[in-house]
Short mmCIF file of N, CA, C and O in Angstrom, two decimals:
data_model
loop_
_atom_site.label_atom_id
_atom_site.label_comp_id
_atom_site.label_asym_id
_atom_site.label_seq_id
_atom_site.Cartn_x
_atom_site.Cartn_y
_atom_site.Cartn_z
N MET A 1 6.92 -18.83 20.11
CA MET A 1 7.58 -18.72 18.82
C MET A 1 7.03 -17.48 18.09
O MET A 1 5.83 -17.30 18.00
N GLU A 2 7.93 -16.64 17.60
CA GLU A 2 7.51 -15.48 16.84
C GLU A 2 7.07 -15.90 15.45
O GLU A 2 7.59 -16.84 14.88
N ARG A 3 6.10 -15.16 14.91
CA ARG A 3 5.59 -15.44 13.58
C ARG A 3 5.59 -14.15 12.76
O ARG A 3 5.52 -13.06 13.32
N PRO A 4 5.61 -14.29 11.44
CA PRO A 4 5.54 -13.09 10.59
C PRO A 4 4.22 -12.36 10.77
O PRO A 4 3.19 -12.97 11.05
N GLY A 5 4.26 -11.06 10.57
CA GLY A 5 3.05 -10.27 10.56
C GLY A 5 2.43 -10.29 9.17
O GLY A 5 3.11 -10.58 8.18
N VAL A 6 1.14 -10.00 9.09
CA VAL A 6 0.44 -9.92 7.81
C VAL A 6 0.00 -8.48 7.61
O VAL A 6 -0.73 -7.93 8.44
N GLY A 7 0.46 -7.89 6.53
CA GLY A 7 0.08 -6.53 6.20
C GLY A 7 -0.65 -6.49 4.88
O GLY A 7 -0.44 -7.34 4.01
N LEU A 8 -1.54 -5.52 4.73
CA LEU A 8 -2.21 -5.29 3.46
C LEU A 8 -1.83 -3.91 2.95
O LEU A 8 -1.77 -2.95 3.72
N SER A 9 -1.58 -3.83 1.64
CA SER A 9 -1.27 -2.57 0.99
C SER A 9 -2.31 -2.31 -0.08
O SER A 9 -2.60 -3.18 -0.90
N ALA A 10 -2.84 -1.09 -0.07
CA ALA A 10 -3.87 -0.68 -1.04
C ALA A 10 -3.22 0.08 -2.17
O ALA A 10 -2.66 1.16 -1.96
N ILE A 11 -3.30 -0.47 -3.36
CA ILE A 11 -2.86 0.25 -4.55
C ILE A 11 -4.08 1.03 -5.03
O ILE A 11 -4.92 0.51 -5.76
N VAL A 12 -4.20 2.27 -4.55
CA VAL A 12 -5.36 3.11 -4.85
C VAL A 12 -5.10 3.85 -6.15
O VAL A 12 -4.10 4.55 -6.29
N ILE A 13 -6.04 3.69 -7.09
CA ILE A 13 -5.88 4.24 -8.44
C ILE A 13 -6.90 5.36 -8.67
O ILE A 13 -8.09 5.21 -8.39
N LYS A 14 -6.38 6.47 -9.20
CA LYS A 14 -7.22 7.61 -9.59
C LYS A 14 -6.56 8.27 -10.80
O LYS A 14 -5.39 8.65 -10.73
N ASP A 15 -7.29 8.39 -11.88
CA ASP A 15 -6.78 9.06 -13.09
C ASP A 15 -5.42 8.50 -13.51
O ASP A 15 -4.48 9.26 -13.80
N ASN A 16 -5.29 7.18 -13.51
CA ASN A 16 -4.06 6.49 -13.91
C ASN A 16 -2.85 6.83 -13.03
O ASN A 16 -1.71 6.73 -13.47
N LYS A 17 -3.11 7.20 -11.80
CA LYS A 17 -2.04 7.46 -10.83
C LYS A 17 -2.29 6.62 -9.59
O LYS A 17 -3.42 6.17 -9.34
N ILE A 18 -1.23 6.45 -8.80
CA ILE A 18 -1.25 5.61 -7.61
C ILE A 18 -0.95 6.48 -6.39
O ILE A 18 -0.02 7.30 -6.41
N LEU A 19 -1.69 6.26 -5.31
CA LEU A 19 -1.50 7.02 -4.08
C LEU A 19 -0.38 6.42 -3.23
O LEU A 19 -0.36 5.22 -2.97
N MET A 20 0.54 7.30 -2.81
CA MET A 20 1.62 6.88 -1.91
C MET A 20 1.83 7.96 -0.86
O MET A 20 1.58 9.14 -1.10
N GLY A 21 2.30 7.52 0.31
CA GLY A 21 2.60 8.44 1.39
C GLY A 21 3.99 8.20 1.93
O GLY A 21 4.54 7.10 1.81
N LYS A 22 4.55 9.22 2.54
CA LYS A 22 5.89 9.12 3.14
C LYS A 22 5.75 8.71 4.60
O LYS A 22 5.15 9.42 5.41
N ARG A 23 6.32 7.55 4.95
CA ARG A 23 6.20 6.97 6.28
C ARG A 23 7.02 7.74 7.32
O ARG A 23 8.08 8.25 7.02
N LYS A 24 6.48 7.76 8.56
CA LYS A 24 7.15 8.39 9.70
C LYS A 24 7.10 7.45 10.91
O LYS A 24 6.16 6.67 11.04
N ASN A 25 8.09 7.58 11.78
CA ASN A 25 8.07 6.96 13.12
C ASN A 25 7.77 5.46 13.13
O ASN A 25 7.11 4.96 14.03
N SER A 26 8.23 4.74 12.15
CA SER A 26 7.98 3.30 12.07
C SER A 26 9.08 2.68 11.22
O SER A 26 9.90 3.41 10.64
N HIS A 27 9.08 1.34 11.15
CA HIS A 27 10.05 0.75 10.23
C HIS A 27 9.73 1.25 8.83
O HIS A 27 8.58 1.46 8.47
N GLY A 28 10.77 1.55 8.09
CA GLY A 28 10.59 2.14 6.77
C GLY A 28 10.39 3.64 6.78
O GLY A 28 9.99 4.23 5.77
N ALA A 29 10.65 4.29 7.90
CA ALA A 29 10.48 5.75 7.99
C ALA A 29 11.27 6.42 6.88
O ALA A 29 12.41 6.04 6.58
N GLY A 30 10.65 7.43 6.26
CA GLY A 30 11.31 8.19 5.20
C GLY A 30 11.11 7.61 3.82
O GLY A 30 11.57 8.18 2.84
N THR A 31 10.41 6.47 3.72
CA THR A 31 10.18 5.86 2.42
C THR A 31 8.71 6.02 2.01
O THR A 31 7.85 6.27 2.84
N LEU A 32 8.47 5.86 0.73
CA LEU A 32 7.12 5.98 0.19
C LEU A 32 6.43 4.62 0.20
O LEU A 32 7.03 3.61 -0.19
N ALA A 33 5.17 4.62 0.62
CA ALA A 33 4.40 3.37 0.70
C ALA A 33 2.96 3.63 0.32
O ALA A 33 2.48 4.76 0.35
N PHE A 34 2.27 2.56 -0.04
CA PHE A 34 0.83 2.63 -0.28
C PHE A 34 0.12 2.69 1.07
O PHE A 34 0.65 2.26 2.08
N PRO A 35 -1.13 3.18 1.10
CA PRO A 35 -1.89 3.08 2.34
C PRO A 35 -2.04 1.60 2.72
O PRO A 35 -2.09 0.74 1.84
N GLY A 36 -2.13 1.34 3.99
CA GLY A 36 -2.31 -0.05 4.42
C GLY A 36 -1.94 -0.24 5.86
O GLY A 36 -1.64 0.71 6.57
N GLY A 37 -1.98 -1.49 6.27
CA GLY A 37 -1.65 -1.80 7.65
C GLY A 37 -1.84 -3.25 7.96
O GLY A 37 -1.90 -4.09 7.06
N HIS A 38 -1.99 -3.53 9.24
CA HIS A 38 -2.07 -4.91 9.72
C HIS A 38 -3.46 -5.50 9.55
O HIS A 38 -4.46 -4.83 9.82
N LEU A 39 -3.50 -6.74 9.16
CA LEU A 39 -4.73 -7.50 9.10
C LEU A 39 -5.11 -7.88 10.53
O LEU A 39 -4.30 -8.41 11.28
N GLU A 40 -6.33 -7.57 10.93
CA GLU A 40 -6.82 -7.88 12.27
C GLU A 40 -7.45 -9.27 12.28
O GLU A 40 -7.89 -9.77 11.24
N ILE A 41 -7.53 -9.88 13.44
CA ILE A 41 -8.10 -11.21 13.55
C ILE A 41 -9.57 -11.19 13.09
O ILE A 41 -10.31 -10.27 13.40
N TYR A 42 -9.93 -12.17 12.29
CA TYR A 42 -11.27 -12.36 11.71
C TYR A 42 -11.68 -11.27 10.73
O TYR A 42 -12.85 -11.14 10.41
N GLU A 43 -10.74 -10.48 10.27
CA GLU A 43 -11.04 -9.43 9.31
C GLU A 43 -10.73 -9.93 7.90
O GLU A 43 -9.68 -10.53 7.67
N SER A 44 -11.62 -9.68 6.96
CA SER A 44 -11.35 -10.08 5.57
C SER A 44 -10.31 -9.15 4.96
O SER A 44 -10.13 -8.01 5.42
N PHE A 45 -9.66 -9.62 3.90
CA PHE A 45 -8.67 -8.79 3.21
C PHE A 45 -9.31 -7.48 2.74
O PHE A 45 -8.78 -6.40 2.94
N GLY A 46 -10.47 -7.60 2.11
CA GLY A 46 -11.14 -6.42 1.57
C GLY A 46 -11.55 -5.43 2.64
O GLY A 46 -11.35 -4.22 2.49
N ASN A 47 -12.09 -5.92 3.74
CA ASN A 47 -12.49 -5.02 4.82
C ASN A 47 -11.28 -4.34 5.44
O ASN A 47 -11.34 -3.16 5.81
N CYS A 48 -10.18 -5.05 5.57
CA CYS A 48 -8.95 -4.47 6.10
C CYS A 48 -8.49 -3.33 5.19
O CYS A 48 -8.17 -2.24 5.65
N LEU A 49 -8.48 -3.60 3.90
CA LEU A 49 -8.01 -2.60 2.95
C LEU A 49 -8.89 -1.34 2.99
O LEU A 49 -8.38 -0.22 3.08
N LEU A 50 -10.20 -1.52 2.97
CA LEU A 50 -11.11 -0.38 3.00
C LEU A 50 -10.97 0.41 4.31
O LEU A 50 -10.97 1.65 4.30
N ARG A 51 -10.83 -0.29 5.42
CA ARG A 51 -10.66 0.34 6.73
C ARG A 51 -9.38 1.16 6.78
O ARG A 51 -9.38 2.33 7.20
N GLU A 52 -8.29 0.55 6.35
CA GLU A 52 -6.99 1.24 6.42
C GLU A 52 -6.97 2.50 5.54
O GLU A 52 -6.47 3.54 5.96
N VAL A 53 -7.52 2.41 4.33
CA VAL A 53 -7.54 3.58 3.45
C VAL A 53 -8.34 4.71 4.09
O VAL A 53 -7.92 5.86 4.11
N LYS A 54 -9.50 4.38 4.65
CA LYS A 54 -10.36 5.39 5.29
C LYS A 54 -9.67 5.99 6.52
O LYS A 54 -9.67 7.21 6.70
N GLU A 55 -9.06 5.12 7.36
CA GLU A 55 -8.40 5.60 8.58
C GLU A 55 -7.21 6.51 8.28
O GLU A 55 -6.93 7.44 9.03
N GLU A 56 -6.51 6.25 7.18
CA GLU A 56 -5.29 6.99 6.88
C GLU A 56 -5.51 8.22 6.01
O GLU A 56 -4.79 9.20 6.14
N THR A 57 -6.49 8.15 5.09
CA THR A 57 -6.62 9.19 4.07
C THR A 57 -7.99 9.86 4.03
O THR A 57 -8.15 10.88 3.38
N ASP A 58 -9.00 9.25 4.62
CA ASP A 58 -10.39 9.68 4.58
C ASP A 58 -11.01 9.56 3.19
O ASP A 58 -12.08 10.11 2.93
N LEU A 59 -10.38 8.83 2.28
CA LEU A 59 -10.93 8.64 0.95
C LEU A 59 -11.91 7.47 0.93
O LEU A 59 -11.72 6.48 1.65
N LYS A 60 -12.91 7.58 0.09
CA LYS A 60 -13.80 6.45 -0.18
C LYS A 60 -13.29 5.77 -1.44
O LYS A 60 -13.08 6.43 -2.47
N VAL A 61 -13.06 4.47 -1.35
CA VAL A 61 -12.59 3.68 -2.48
C VAL A 61 -13.47 2.44 -2.62
O VAL A 61 -14.19 2.07 -1.69
N ILE A 62 -13.42 1.84 -3.79
CA ILE A 62 -14.06 0.54 -4.00
C ILE A 62 -12.99 -0.44 -4.44
O ILE A 62 -12.01 -0.05 -5.10
N LEU A 63 -13.17 -1.68 -4.07
CA LEU A 63 -12.20 -2.70 -4.42
C LEU A 63 -12.27 -3.03 -5.91
O LEU A 63 -13.36 -3.19 -6.46
N ILE A 64 -11.13 -3.16 -6.53
CA ILE A 64 -11.04 -3.67 -7.90
C ILE A 64 -10.92 -5.19 -7.84
O ILE A 64 -11.49 -5.89 -8.66
N ASP A 65 -10.18 -5.65 -6.86
CA ASP A 65 -9.89 -7.08 -6.74
C ASP A 65 -10.60 -7.68 -5.54
O ASP A 65 -10.64 -7.08 -4.47
N GLU A 66 -11.14 -8.88 -5.72
CA GLU A 66 -11.79 -9.58 -4.62
C GLU A 66 -10.76 -10.18 -3.66
O GLU A 66 -11.00 -10.30 -2.47
N PHE A 67 -9.61 -10.55 -4.21
CA PHE A 67 -8.54 -11.16 -3.43
C PHE A 67 -7.22 -10.47 -3.76
O PHE A 67 -7.12 -9.79 -4.79
N PRO A 68 -6.20 -10.64 -2.94
CA PRO A 68 -4.90 -10.03 -3.24
C PRO A 68 -4.38 -10.43 -4.61
O PRO A 68 -4.55 -11.57 -5.05
N VAL A 69 -3.76 -9.45 -5.28
CA VAL A 69 -3.20 -9.69 -6.61
C VAL A 69 -1.73 -10.10 -6.55
O VAL A 69 -1.21 -10.71 -7.47
N LYS A 70 -1.06 -9.76 -5.47
CA LYS A 70 0.35 -10.09 -5.29
C LYS A 70 0.65 -10.19 -3.80
O LYS A 70 -0.07 -9.65 -2.97
N ALA A 71 1.74 -10.86 -3.50
CA ALA A 71 2.23 -10.96 -2.13
C ALA A 71 3.74 -10.83 -2.16
O ALA A 71 4.40 -11.24 -3.13
N THR A 72 4.29 -10.24 -1.11
CA THR A 72 5.74 -10.17 -0.97
C THR A 72 6.12 -10.70 0.41
O THR A 72 5.31 -10.68 1.34
N GLU A 73 7.34 -11.14 0.50
CA GLU A 73 7.91 -11.60 1.77
C GLU A 73 8.97 -10.58 2.13
O GLU A 73 9.94 -10.40 1.39
N ASP A 74 8.79 -9.89 3.25
CA ASP A 74 9.60 -8.73 3.56
C ASP A 74 10.34 -8.91 4.88
O ASP A 74 9.71 -9.07 5.93
N PHE A 75 11.66 -8.88 4.81
CA PHE A 75 12.51 -9.05 5.99
C PHE A 75 13.14 -7.72 6.36
O PHE A 75 13.97 -7.20 5.63
N PHE A 76 12.71 -7.16 7.48
CA PHE A 76 13.27 -5.92 8.00
C PHE A 76 14.30 -6.33 9.05
O PHE A 76 13.99 -6.39 10.25
N LYS A 77 15.50 -6.63 8.62
CA LYS A 77 16.49 -7.24 9.51
C LYS A 77 16.93 -6.33 10.65
O LYS A 77 17.05 -6.80 11.78
N THR A 78 17.11 -5.05 10.38
CA THR A 78 17.57 -4.17 11.47
C THR A 78 16.51 -3.99 12.54
O THR A 78 16.84 -3.77 13.70
N GLU A 79 15.24 -4.12 12.16
CA GLU A 79 14.13 -4.02 13.13
C GLU A 79 13.69 -5.38 13.65
O GLU A 79 12.77 -5.47 14.45
N ASN A 80 14.32 -6.44 13.14
CA ASN A 80 13.97 -7.82 13.52
C ASN A 80 12.49 -8.10 13.27
O ASN A 80 11.80 -8.64 14.13
N LYS A 81 12.01 -7.73 12.07
CA LYS A 81 10.61 -7.94 11.70
C LYS A 81 10.53 -8.71 10.39
O LYS A 81 11.37 -8.54 9.51
N HIS A 82 9.50 -9.51 10.29
CA HIS A 82 9.23 -10.30 9.08
C HIS A 82 7.74 -10.15 8.78
O HIS A 82 6.91 -10.44 9.63
N TYR A 83 7.44 -9.70 7.57
CA TYR A 83 6.05 -9.52 7.16
C TYR A 83 5.77 -10.25 5.85
O TYR A 83 6.64 -10.36 5.00
N VAL A 84 4.56 -10.70 5.72
CA VAL A 84 3.99 -11.08 4.44
C VAL A 84 3.05 -9.94 4.10
O VAL A 84 2.15 -9.62 4.88
N THR A 85 3.29 -9.30 2.97
CA THR A 85 2.47 -8.17 2.56
C THR A 85 1.62 -8.58 1.37
O THR A 85 2.13 -9.10 0.38
N LEU A 86 0.31 -8.35 1.50
CA LEU A 86 -0.64 -8.67 0.44
C LEU A 86 -1.08 -7.37 -0.21
O LEU A 86 -1.36 -6.39 0.48
N PHE A 87 -1.14 -7.37 -1.53
CA PHE A 87 -1.49 -6.17 -2.29
C PHE A 87 -2.84 -6.37 -2.98
O PHE A 87 -3.08 -7.40 -3.60
N MET A 88 -3.68 -5.36 -2.84
CA MET A 88 -4.97 -5.33 -3.53
C MET A 88 -5.15 -3.95 -4.15
O MET A 88 -4.66 -2.96 -3.60
N ARG A 89 -5.86 -3.92 -5.26
CA ARG A 89 -6.12 -2.64 -5.92
C ARG A 89 -7.49 -2.11 -5.53
O ARG A 89 -8.43 -2.87 -5.31
N ALA A 90 -7.58 -0.79 -5.48
CA ALA A 90 -8.84 -0.11 -5.19
C ALA A 90 -8.93 1.12 -6.08
O ALA A 90 -7.91 1.70 -6.47
N LYS A 91 -10.15 1.49 -6.39
CA LYS A 91 -10.39 2.67 -7.23
C LYS A 91 -10.94 3.80 -6.36
O LYS A 91 -11.86 3.60 -5.57
N TYR A 92 -10.35 4.98 -6.52
CA TYR A 92 -10.83 6.18 -5.83
C TYR A 92 -12.27 6.46 -6.26
O TYR A 92 -12.59 6.42 -7.45
N VAL A 93 -13.13 6.77 -5.29
CA VAL A 93 -14.52 7.12 -5.58
C VAL A 93 -14.77 8.59 -5.26
O VAL A 93 -15.24 9.34 -6.11
N GLU A 94 -14.44 8.98 -4.01
CA GLU A 94 -14.66 10.38 -3.63
C GLU A 94 -13.90 10.70 -2.35
O GLU A 94 -13.43 9.81 -1.66
N GLY A 95 -13.84 11.99 -2.07
CA GLY A 95 -13.23 12.47 -0.85
C GLY A 95 -12.01 13.33 -1.11
O GLY A 95 -11.39 13.25 -2.16
N ASP A 96 -11.74 14.18 -0.13
CA ASP A 96 -10.55 15.02 -0.17
C ASP A 96 -9.45 14.31 0.60
O ASP A 96 -9.65 13.89 1.74
N LEU A 97 -8.32 14.20 -0.02
CA LEU A 97 -7.18 13.52 0.58
C LEU A 97 -6.72 14.26 1.84
O LEU A 97 -6.47 15.46 1.82
N LYS A 98 -6.66 13.51 2.95
CA LYS A 98 -6.25 14.09 4.23
C LYS A 98 -5.17 13.22 4.87
O LYS A 98 -5.10 12.03 4.62
N ILE A 99 -4.38 13.83 5.73
CA ILE A 99 -3.41 13.09 6.54
C ILE A 99 -4.06 12.90 7.90
O ILE A 99 -4.01 13.78 8.75
N LEU A 100 -4.70 11.75 8.10
CA LEU A 100 -5.43 11.50 9.35
C LEU A 100 -4.54 10.90 10.44
O LEU A 100 -4.96 10.85 11.59
N GLU A 101 -3.36 10.43 10.06
CA GLU A 101 -2.41 9.90 11.04
C GLU A 101 -1.07 10.63 10.86
O GLU A 101 -0.11 10.05 10.36
N PRO A 102 -1.02 11.91 11.26
CA PRO A 102 0.19 12.70 11.03
C PRO A 102 1.43 12.17 11.75
O PRO A 102 2.55 12.51 11.38
N ASP A 103 1.22 11.35 12.78
CA ASP A 103 2.36 10.73 13.46
C ASP A 103 2.95 9.58 12.64
O ASP A 103 4.07 9.15 12.89
N LYS A 104 2.21 9.10 11.62
CA LYS A 104 2.65 7.96 10.82
C LYS A 104 2.95 8.32 9.36
O LYS A 104 3.60 7.55 8.67
N CYS A 105 2.41 9.46 8.91
CA CYS A 105 2.56 9.81 7.49
C CYS A 105 2.84 11.30 7.35
O CYS A 105 2.09 12.13 7.89
N GLU A 106 3.90 11.62 6.61
CA GLU A 106 4.27 13.03 6.38
C GLU A 106 3.39 13.67 5.31
O GLU A 106 3.00 14.83 5.43
N PHE A 107 3.11 12.93 4.22
CA PHE A 107 2.26 13.46 3.15
C PHE A 107 1.71 12.31 2.32
O PHE A 107 2.22 11.19 2.36
N TRP A 108 0.63 12.60 1.58
CA TRP A 108 0.06 11.72 0.56
C TRP A 108 0.19 12.43 -0.77
O TRP A 108 -0.01 13.65 -0.85
N LYS A 109 0.50 11.66 -1.82
CA LYS A 109 0.66 12.25 -3.15
C LYS A 109 0.34 11.19 -4.20
O LYS A 109 0.59 10.00 -3.98
N TRP A 110 -0.19 11.63 -5.35
CA TRP A 110 -0.48 10.75 -6.48
C TRP A 110 0.73 10.68 -7.39
O TRP A 110 1.29 11.72 -7.75
N PHE A 111 1.13 9.45 -7.75
CA PHE A 111 2.31 9.22 -8.60
C PHE A 111 1.91 8.36 -9.80
O PHE A 111 1.05 7.49 -9.68
N SER A 112 2.60 8.56 -10.91
CA SER A 112 2.42 7.64 -12.04
C SER A 112 3.17 6.35 -11.72
O SER A 112 4.14 6.34 -10.94
N TRP A 113 2.73 5.26 -12.31
CA TRP A 113 3.42 3.98 -12.10
C TRP A 113 4.85 4.06 -12.63
O TRP A 113 5.77 3.50 -12.05
N TYR A 114 5.05 4.79 -13.72
CA TYR A 114 6.39 4.98 -14.26
C TYR A 114 7.29 5.67 -13.23
O TYR A 114 8.42 5.24 -12.99
N ASP A 115 6.79 6.74 -12.60
CA ASP A 115 7.58 7.45 -11.59
C ASP A 115 7.96 6.53 -10.43
O ASP A 115 9.09 6.56 -9.95
N ILE A 116 7.01 5.71 -9.99
CA ILE A 116 7.28 4.79 -8.88
C ILE A 116 8.36 3.79 -9.28
O ILE A 116 9.29 3.52 -8.53
N ASN A 117 8.27 3.27 -10.51
CA ASN A 117 9.22 2.27 -10.98
C ASN A 117 10.62 2.82 -11.23
O ASN A 117 11.58 2.06 -11.25
N THR A 118 10.74 4.12 -11.44
CA THR A 118 12.05 4.69 -11.74
C THR A 118 12.68 5.41 -10.55
O THR A 118 13.78 5.94 -10.66
N MET A 119 12.01 5.39 -9.40
CA MET A 119 12.59 5.98 -8.19
C MET A 119 13.73 5.11 -7.68
O MET A 119 13.69 3.88 -7.83
N PRO A 120 14.74 5.72 -7.06
CA PRO A 120 15.75 4.90 -6.39
C PRO A 120 15.08 4.01 -5.35
O PRO A 120 14.17 4.45 -4.63
N SER A 121 15.50 2.76 -5.28
CA SER A 121 14.82 1.80 -4.40
C SER A 121 14.84 2.24 -2.93
O SER A 121 13.90 1.94 -2.20
N ASN A 122 15.86 2.98 -2.51
CA ASN A 122 15.91 3.38 -1.10
C ASN A 122 14.86 4.43 -0.75
O ASN A 122 14.67 4.76 0.42
N GLN A 123 14.13 4.95 -1.74
CA GLN A 123 13.04 5.89 -1.48
C GLN A 123 11.70 5.17 -1.31
O GLN A 123 10.71 5.79 -0.95
N LEU A 124 11.69 3.86 -1.57
CA LEU A 124 10.46 3.08 -1.51
C LEU A 124 10.49 2.11 -0.34
O LEU A 124 11.51 1.50 -0.03
N PHE A 125 9.34 1.94 0.30
CA PHE A 125 9.16 0.98 1.39
C PHE A 125 9.49 -0.41 0.86
O PHE A 125 9.18 -0.74 -0.29
N LEU A 126 10.12 -1.23 1.68
CA LEU A 126 10.60 -2.54 1.25
C LEU A 126 9.53 -3.38 0.53
O LEU A 126 9.82 -3.95 -0.52
N PRO A 127 8.29 -3.47 1.03
CA PRO A 127 7.30 -4.25 0.27
C PRO A 127 7.06 -3.70 -1.15
O PRO A 127 6.84 -4.49 -2.08
N VAL A 128 7.12 -2.38 -1.32
CA VAL A 128 6.96 -1.81 -2.67
C VAL A 128 8.16 -2.18 -3.53
O VAL A 128 8.00 -2.54 -4.70
N GLN A 129 9.35 -2.12 -2.97
CA GLN A 129 10.55 -2.56 -3.70
C GLN A 129 10.38 -4.00 -4.17
O GLN A 129 10.66 -4.33 -5.33
N ASN A 130 9.93 -4.86 -3.26
CA ASN A 130 9.78 -6.28 -3.59
C ASN A 130 8.67 -6.52 -4.61
O ASN A 130 8.77 -7.42 -5.44
N LEU A 131 7.62 -5.72 -4.57
CA LEU A 131 6.55 -5.81 -5.57
C LEU A 131 7.09 -5.45 -6.95
O LEU A 131 6.81 -6.16 -7.94
N ILE A 132 7.86 -4.39 -7.02
CA ILE A 132 8.43 -3.96 -8.30
C ILE A 132 9.40 -5.01 -8.84
O ILE A 132 9.41 -5.30 -10.04
N LYS A 133 10.18 -5.63 -7.97
CA LYS A 133 11.11 -6.70 -8.40
C LYS A 133 10.36 -7.86 -9.05
O LYS A 133 10.91 -8.56 -9.90
N GLN A 134 9.10 -8.07 -8.67
CA GLN A 134 8.30 -9.13 -9.27
C GLN A 134 7.77 -8.75 -10.65
O GLN A 134 7.15 -9.56 -11.34
N GLY A 135 7.98 -7.49 -11.05
CA GLY A 135 7.53 -7.03 -12.36
C GLY A 135 6.04 -6.74 -12.43
O GLY A 135 5.47 -6.67 -13.52
N TYR A 136 5.41 -6.55 -11.28
CA TYR A 136 3.97 -6.32 -11.26
C TYR A 136 3.63 -4.95 -11.84
O TYR A 136 4.34 -3.96 -11.61
N ASN A 137 2.52 -4.88 -12.57
CA ASN A 137 1.98 -3.62 -13.09
C ASN A 137 0.49 -3.59 -12.77
O ASN A 137 -0.27 -4.41 -13.29
N PRO A 138 0.03 -2.67 -11.93
CA PRO A 138 -1.37 -2.64 -11.55
C PRO A 138 -2.32 -2.29 -12.69
O PRO A 138 -3.53 -2.46 -12.57
N PHE A 139 -1.78 -1.83 -13.80
CA PHE A 139 -2.60 -1.44 -14.94
C PHE A 139 -2.63 -2.50 -16.04
O PHE A 139 -3.23 -2.30 -17.08
N SER A 140 -1.97 -3.62 -15.82
CA SER A 140 -1.78 -4.61 -16.89
C SER A 140 -3.03 -5.33 -17.33
O SER A 140 -3.09 -5.80 -18.46
N ASP A 141 -4.07 -5.43 -16.50
CA ASP A 141 -5.25 -6.19 -16.93
C ASP A 141 -6.43 -5.30 -17.30
O ASP A 141 -7.48 -5.81 -17.67
N GLY A 142 -6.28 -3.99 -17.19
CA GLY A 142 -7.33 -3.09 -17.64
C GLY A 142 -8.51 -2.93 -16.73
O GLY A 142 -9.45 -2.20 -17.05
N ARG A 143 -8.54 -3.59 -15.55
CA ARG A 143 -9.69 -3.51 -14.67
C ARG A 143 -9.65 -2.29 -13.76
O ARG A 143 -10.51 -2.13 -12.91
N HIS A 144 -8.68 -1.42 -13.91
CA HIS A 144 -8.52 -0.28 -13.00
C HIS A 144 -9.44 0.88 -13.33
O HIS A 144 -9.62 1.77 -12.54
N ARG A 145 -10.02 0.93 -14.48
CA ARG A 145 -10.80 2.10 -14.91
C ARG A 145 -12.12 2.06 -14.27
O ARG A 145 -12.95 2.38 -13.91
#
């Protein structure tokens, strides 16, 4: 029996902006997404998030949240995929932004939350679309600074 995959997305915050990259060669290609990836067996949410950010961007971040702040249920019907995506926030600490997986990401860029919320939905990865539909704001509780 097939089961949904579990993905983690890092909402990385720096100077009141959020890091997003343009996906390549995967479901959601051509859309903007947060750094992240698959949760590995016996891996904690936090360790997964820190690992994925480092593997994809080479940035050092610290967790803002001990546990996921939001979850989405994402159905990629044309690819026959079903994911549960967990979102956690992290704060940029140091490092130069790099594209360490050029086969998976075209670019990384910092965006304001307003810009992300006002983009046409077809420019955003499905889990980000679903997060926005929930009305989530990563800056709403003030713990991002």
